[in-house]
Short mmCIF file of C-alpha atoms and ligand atoms in Angstrom, two decimals:
data_model
loop_
_atom_site.label_atom_id
_atom_site.label_comp_id
_atom_site.label_asym_id
_atom_site.label_seq_id
_atom_site.Cartn_x
_atom_site.Cartn_y
_atom_site.Cartn_z
CA MET A 1 -3.30 -11.90 15.44
CA LEU A 2 -3.94 -10.65 12.21
CA LYS A 3 -7.74 -11.55 12.31
CA THR A 4 -7.87 -9.41 15.35
CA SER A 5 -6.19 -6.58 13.73
CA GLY A 6 -8.41 -6.75 10.86
CA LEU A 7 -11.81 -6.75 12.70
CA LEU A 8 -10.61 -3.96 14.85
CA LEU A 9 -9.84 -2.09 11.80
CA ILE A 10 -13.52 -2.87 10.21
CA ALA A 11 -14.91 -1.22 13.70
CA ALA A 12 -12.67 1.69 13.26
CA VAL A 13 -13.25 2.39 9.71
CA ALA A 14 -16.89 2.08 10.36
CA LEU A 15 -16.55 4.98 12.60
CA ILE A 16 -14.29 7.02 10.38
CA SER A 17 -16.44 6.57 7.43
CA CYS A 18 -19.41 8.16 9.32
CA ALA A 19 -17.29 11.41 9.70
CA ALA A 20 -15.73 11.66 6.22
CA ILE A 21 -16.17 9.67 2.99
CA PRO A 22 -13.97 10.93 0.31
CA SER A 23 -16.31 11.45 -2.77
CA ASN A 24 -15.19 9.59 -5.67
CA ARG A 25 -18.14 9.78 -8.33
CA LEU A 26 -18.34 10.63 -12.06
CA ASN A 27 -19.18 14.22 -13.37
CA ILE A 28 -21.94 14.30 -15.67
CA ALA A 29 -19.37 14.69 -18.67
CA ASP A 30 -17.50 11.71 -17.96
CA GLU A 31 -20.74 9.60 -17.25
CA LYS A 32 -21.48 10.22 -21.13
CA THR A 33 -18.30 9.95 -22.80
CA LEU A 34 -16.30 7.24 -20.95
CA PRO A 35 -16.67 3.77 -22.15
CA LYS A 36 -18.79 1.74 -19.81
CA PRO A 37 -16.88 -0.83 -17.36
CA ALA A 38 -16.66 -4.42 -18.90
CA LEU A 39 -15.77 -8.12 -18.14
CA GLU A 40 -13.59 -10.35 -20.36
CA ILE A 41 -13.49 -13.70 -19.59
CA ILE A 42 -10.18 -15.38 -20.13
CA ALA A 43 -10.23 -18.86 -18.69
CA ASP A 44 -12.89 -20.94 -16.74
CA GLY A 45 -14.04 -18.85 -13.79
CA VAL A 46 -11.48 -16.08 -14.72
CA TRP A 47 -12.61 -12.67 -15.68
CA ILE A 48 -10.65 -9.38 -16.43
CA HIS A 49 -12.36 -6.51 -15.53
CA LYS A 50 -11.89 -3.01 -17.50
CA SER A 51 -12.68 0.49 -16.52
CA TYR A 52 -11.72 3.97 -17.66
CA LYS A 53 -10.97 7.30 -16.42
CA ASN A 54 -10.39 10.49 -18.49
CA ILE A 55 -6.80 11.92 -17.89
CA GLU A 56 -5.60 14.86 -19.96
CA PRO A 57 -3.93 14.98 -22.47
CA TRP A 58 -4.47 11.32 -23.18
CA GLY A 59 -8.20 10.90 -22.98
CA PRO A 60 -9.55 7.71 -21.37
CA ILE A 61 -7.23 5.56 -19.89
CA LEU A 62 -7.79 1.80 -19.28
CA SER A 63 -7.35 -0.11 -16.07
CA GLN A 64 -7.72 -3.74 -15.26
CA GLY A 65 -8.40 -5.95 -12.36
CA LEU A 66 -9.41 -9.67 -11.87
CA VAL A 67 -12.47 -11.29 -10.83
CA VAL A 68 -12.30 -15.04 -10.03
CA LYS A 69 -14.99 -17.69 -9.16
CA THR A 70 -13.36 -20.62 -6.73
CA ASP A 71 -14.76 -23.35 -4.57
CA ALA A 72 -14.81 -20.63 -1.85
CA GLY A 73 -16.85 -17.92 -3.84
CA VAL A 74 -16.23 -15.06 -6.06
CA PHE A 75 -13.48 -12.57 -5.46
CA LEU A 76 -12.04 -9.35 -6.83
CA VAL A 77 -8.57 -7.85 -7.32
CA ASP A 78 -8.78 -4.25 -7.54
CA THR A 79 -11.83 -1.82 -7.86
CA ALA A 80 -12.66 0.34 -10.99
CA TRP A 81 -11.27 3.74 -11.12
CA ASN A 82 -14.48 5.35 -8.98
CA ASP A 83 -17.43 4.25 -6.95
CA ASP A 84 -19.87 4.65 -9.96
CA HIS A 85 -17.90 2.34 -12.27
CA THR A 86 -17.33 -0.08 -9.27
CA GLU A 87 -20.94 -0.24 -8.70
CA LYS A 88 -21.74 -1.08 -12.35
CA LEU A 89 -19.03 -3.47 -12.18
CA LEU A 90 -20.35 -5.64 -9.32
CA ALA A 91 -23.82 -5.69 -11.25
CA LEU A 92 -21.88 -7.02 -14.19
CA ILE A 93 -20.15 -9.83 -11.84
CA LYS A 94 -23.49 -10.63 -10.06
CA ALA A 95 -25.08 -11.05 -13.68
CA GLU A 96 -21.98 -13.01 -15.04
CA THR A 97 -21.44 -15.34 -11.97
CA GLY A 98 -24.46 -15.43 -10.23
CA GLU A 99 -23.41 -13.59 -7.21
CA LEU A 100 -21.57 -10.76 -5.72
CA PRO A 101 -17.92 -10.90 -4.94
CA GLY A 102 -17.75 -11.89 -1.14
CA ALA A 103 -14.26 -9.92 -0.65
CA ALA A 104 -11.71 -7.87 -2.57
CA ILE A 105 -7.77 -7.47 -2.39
CA VAL A 106 -6.44 -4.57 -3.79
CA THR A 107 -2.72 -3.97 -5.10
CA HIS A 108 -1.64 -0.59 -4.11
CA ALA A 109 -2.86 2.80 -3.13
CA HIS A 110 -3.60 4.56 -6.34
CA GLN A 111 -7.22 5.44 -7.59
CA ASP A 112 -7.02 2.97 -10.38
CA LYS A 113 -6.88 0.15 -8.10
CA MET A 114 -8.75 1.45 -5.28
CA GLY A 115 -10.72 4.54 -5.99
CA GLY A 116 -14.19 2.49 -5.72
CA MET A 117 -13.28 1.07 -2.07
CA GLN A 118 -16.43 2.54 -0.70
CA ALA A 119 -18.96 1.14 -3.22
CA LEU A 120 -17.68 -2.07 -1.95
CA HIS A 121 -18.09 -1.22 1.36
CA ASP A 122 -21.58 -0.09 0.53
CA ALA A 123 -22.35 -3.68 -1.14
CA GLY A 124 -21.32 -5.24 2.10
CA MET A 125 -17.89 -6.64 0.81
CA GLN A 126 -14.95 -7.56 2.95
CA THR A 127 -11.62 -5.61 1.68
CA TRP A 128 -8.32 -6.35 2.28
CA ALA A 129 -4.87 -4.65 1.53
CA TYR A 130 -1.27 -4.72 2.50
CA GLU A 131 -0.48 -2.42 5.44
CA PRO A 132 1.09 0.32 3.84
CA THR A 133 -1.61 0.41 1.01
CA ASN A 134 -3.91 1.39 3.56
CA LYS A 135 -1.64 3.83 5.19
CA ASP A 136 -1.03 5.48 1.88
CA ALA A 137 -4.33 5.67 0.78
CA VAL A 138 -5.40 8.14 3.55
CA GLY A 139 -3.02 10.65 2.18
CA ARG A 140 -4.38 10.12 -1.35
CA ASN A 141 -7.89 10.81 -0.81
CA LEU A 142 -8.57 7.05 -1.12
CA VAL A 143 -11.13 4.79 1.22
CA PRO A 144 -8.40 2.34 3.03
CA ALA A 145 -9.64 -1.35 3.04
CA GLN A 146 -11.25 -2.79 5.99
CA GLY A 147 -8.46 -5.44 6.90
CA TRP A 148 -4.87 -5.56 6.33
CA PHE A 149 -2.12 -7.83 6.15
CA LEU A 150 1.77 -7.40 6.96
CA ASN A 151 4.91 -8.81 5.15
CA THR A 152 5.43 -11.34 7.51
CA PHE A 153 6.33 -13.95 4.70
CA ALA A 154 9.50 -12.24 3.35
CA GLY A 155 10.49 -13.74 0.38
CA GLY A 156 7.19 -15.81 -0.10
CA SER A 157 3.66 -15.80 -1.27
CA SER A 158 0.99 -16.56 0.89
CA ASP A 159 -2.72 -17.33 0.75
CA PHE A 160 -5.07 -14.51 0.49
CA LYS A 161 -7.54 -15.79 3.29
CA ILE A 162 -10.46 -13.58 4.67
CA ASP A 163 -12.21 -13.49 7.93
CA ASP A 164 -15.55 -15.61 8.09
CA VAL A 165 -16.76 -13.65 10.97
CA ALA A 166 -19.75 -15.81 11.75
CA ARG A 167 -17.49 -18.97 12.26
CA GLY A 168 -14.58 -16.98 13.84
CA GLU A 169 -11.86 -18.17 11.37
CA HIS A 170 -10.06 -17.46 8.14
CA ILE A 171 -11.02 -19.05 4.87
CA LYS A 172 -9.10 -19.71 1.79
CA THR A 173 -10.08 -17.76 -1.37
CA GLY A 174 -7.90 -19.66 -3.87
CA LEU A 175 -5.66 -16.52 -4.72
CA ILE A 176 -2.36 -16.08 -3.68
CA LYS A 177 -0.79 -12.91 -2.72
CA PHE A 178 3.03 -11.89 -3.23
CA ILE A 179 4.83 -8.68 -1.84
CA PRO A 180 7.67 -8.31 -4.37
CA GLY A 181 9.02 -5.20 -3.16
CA PRO A 182 8.97 -1.30 -4.14
CA GLY A 183 8.77 -0.81 -7.71
CA HIS A 184 5.72 1.22 -9.19
CA THR A 185 4.99 1.96 -5.60
CA ARG A 186 6.59 0.91 -2.39
CA ASP A 187 3.35 -1.09 -1.44
CA ASN A 188 2.51 -2.82 -4.92
CA ILE A 189 1.91 -6.55 -4.65
CA VAL A 190 0.62 -9.18 -7.26
CA VAL A 191 -1.97 -11.97 -7.19
CA TYR A 192 -1.87 -15.38 -8.60
CA TYR A 193 -4.28 -17.72 -9.35
CA GLU A 194 -2.68 -21.17 -9.55
CA PRO A 195 -5.56 -23.01 -11.09
CA ALA A 196 -5.41 -20.93 -14.48
CA LYS A 197 -1.63 -20.13 -14.17
CA ILE A 198 -2.52 -16.52 -14.22
CA LEU A 199 -0.58 -13.72 -12.51
CA PHE A 200 -2.24 -10.40 -12.02
CA GLY A 201 0.87 -7.97 -11.85
CA GLY A 202 -1.17 -4.95 -11.47
CA CYS A 203 0.90 -1.56 -12.53
CA LEU A 204 4.26 -3.25 -11.51
CA ILE A 205 4.02 -4.90 -15.11
CA ARG A 206 3.68 -2.85 -18.07
CA PRO A 207 1.93 -3.89 -21.13
CA GLY A 208 3.92 -5.15 -24.21
CA GLY A 209 3.10 -2.01 -26.47
CA SER A 210 4.34 0.12 -23.65
CA SER A 211 7.41 2.47 -24.28
CA ASN A 212 7.85 3.65 -20.59
CA LEU A 213 7.24 2.85 -16.93
CA GLY A 214 3.80 4.72 -17.09
CA ASN A 215 2.95 6.85 -13.68
CA THR A 216 6.29 7.01 -11.73
CA ALA A 217 5.26 9.68 -9.08
CA ASP A 218 5.51 7.28 -6.28
CA ALA A 219 7.77 5.01 -7.87
CA ASP A 220 10.96 2.92 -6.87
CA ILE A 221 12.77 3.34 -10.12
CA ALA A 222 16.03 1.65 -8.87
CA ASN A 223 14.36 -1.40 -7.57
CA TRP A 224 11.75 -1.98 -10.02
CA ALA A 225 13.43 -4.63 -12.22
CA ASN A 226 14.35 -6.36 -8.89
CA ALA A 227 10.72 -6.28 -7.81
CA VAL A 228 9.79 -7.97 -11.35
CA ARG A 229 12.48 -10.66 -10.96
CA ASN A 230 10.92 -11.56 -7.80
CA VAL A 231 7.62 -12.28 -9.21
CA ALA A 232 8.97 -14.14 -11.99
CA ASP A 233 10.92 -16.29 -9.47
CA GLU A 234 8.31 -16.95 -7.35
CA PHE A 235 5.82 -18.15 -9.77
CA PRO A 236 7.96 -20.08 -12.21
CA ASP A 237 4.28 -21.65 -13.52
CA ALA A 238 2.62 -18.47 -14.36
CA GLU A 239 2.09 -18.60 -18.07
CA ILE A 240 -0.57 -15.57 -18.41
CA ILE A 241 0.61 -12.23 -17.25
CA ILE A 242 -1.89 -9.41 -16.84
CA PRO A 243 -0.73 -5.88 -16.47
CA SER A 244 -3.22 -2.72 -15.30
CA HIS A 245 -2.85 -0.99 -18.50
CA GLY A 246 -2.90 -2.96 -21.50
CA PRO A 247 -3.23 -6.17 -23.08
CA MET A 248 -2.39 -9.52 -21.28
CA GLY A 249 0.73 -11.41 -22.32
CA GLY A 250 3.19 -14.22 -21.20
CA ARG A 251 6.36 -14.12 -19.26
CA GLU A 252 7.90 -11.70 -21.86
CA LEU A 253 6.11 -8.99 -19.96
CA TYR A 254 8.60 -9.39 -17.46
CA ASP A 255 11.59 -8.65 -19.58
CA HIS A 256 9.72 -5.86 -21.19
CA THR A 257 9.41 -4.33 -17.94
CA ILE A 258 12.74 -5.05 -16.59
CA ALA A 259 14.38 -3.59 -19.95
CA LEU A 260 11.88 -0.38 -19.54
CA ALA A 261 13.16 -0.14 -15.68
CA ASP A 262 16.76 -0.64 -16.65
CA ALA A 263 16.44 2.09 -19.24
CA ALA A 264 15.11 4.65 -16.69
CA ASN A 265 17.74 3.98 -14.42
CA GLU A 266 20.50 4.87 -16.91
ZN1 LIG B 301 -0.35 2.93 -9.44
#
C-alpha cells in the first residue's frame, strides 16, 4: 500500500516538475559571503551537515541535518537551505563516505529542511516525507518529496524504509522515524539512529543557548512541550540530541525546550 502510493507519487512529481520547478538558487552576493556548507563527524559513520542562509536582521543562520553511513548505504536527513548548497553538500558527502546518499528523509515543510529537494532529485536520490509535509511544501514554494508515509504508527516509532525499485521491495535504512505531534510545525518529525544513540530533533528541539522557540509562524505552541515529552519517552536510550539551529547536547535540551514552550504559553 505505502509502496504503491510512493511510487505513484514519483511518477506524478516527475510530470509536475516538468511544468514548474520552484527556483531555489543563491544570489551572487550570498554566494560570495555565506559560509560554505560543511560536514562534522560526530560518531562512527555519523555526520552533522551545516548550511547557512542570510536572514535580516540576524545575518547568516545555521541549519543542520544528519548524514549516516549504515549497512544499507548512506542516508541524508534534511537538505541544505537551497539547491546550490545541497549540491555542494552532496559532493562533500561523496568525498567523505565514498558514495552519494541513496535516499533522504526530511523533517518538516520549511526551507531550512527541504529547500534543496530539487538538487536531491537531480542527483537521482529517493526522497521521503511525512504526508502533511508534502502537502504543506506545495503552498510554501518547496518541492515535495517523491514518497510519503502516513501516521499509521500512532504513539510509536517505525523504521525508515525505502523502496528498492529494481527488486520491488522495501529495505530498512537503519534510521527510525517518529511523529511526535505538532510543535514547531504540525508536521515536524524526528529521526533516531540507534547504533550511536543519536536523536536528530530538527526544529522541534531548541539549542541550549536559545532564549525563545525561534520561528513560530507555523507552530502549535500549546502542544510543543507535549511533543518534546513524546520524543523523550519514545527514545529513552538517546544520549546525543541534535537541534537544527545550534550545538548538539544531551537530554537537557528536552527540558530546555519544554521550559521555553511553557514560558511561551504563559
Ligand atoms: Zn521550520
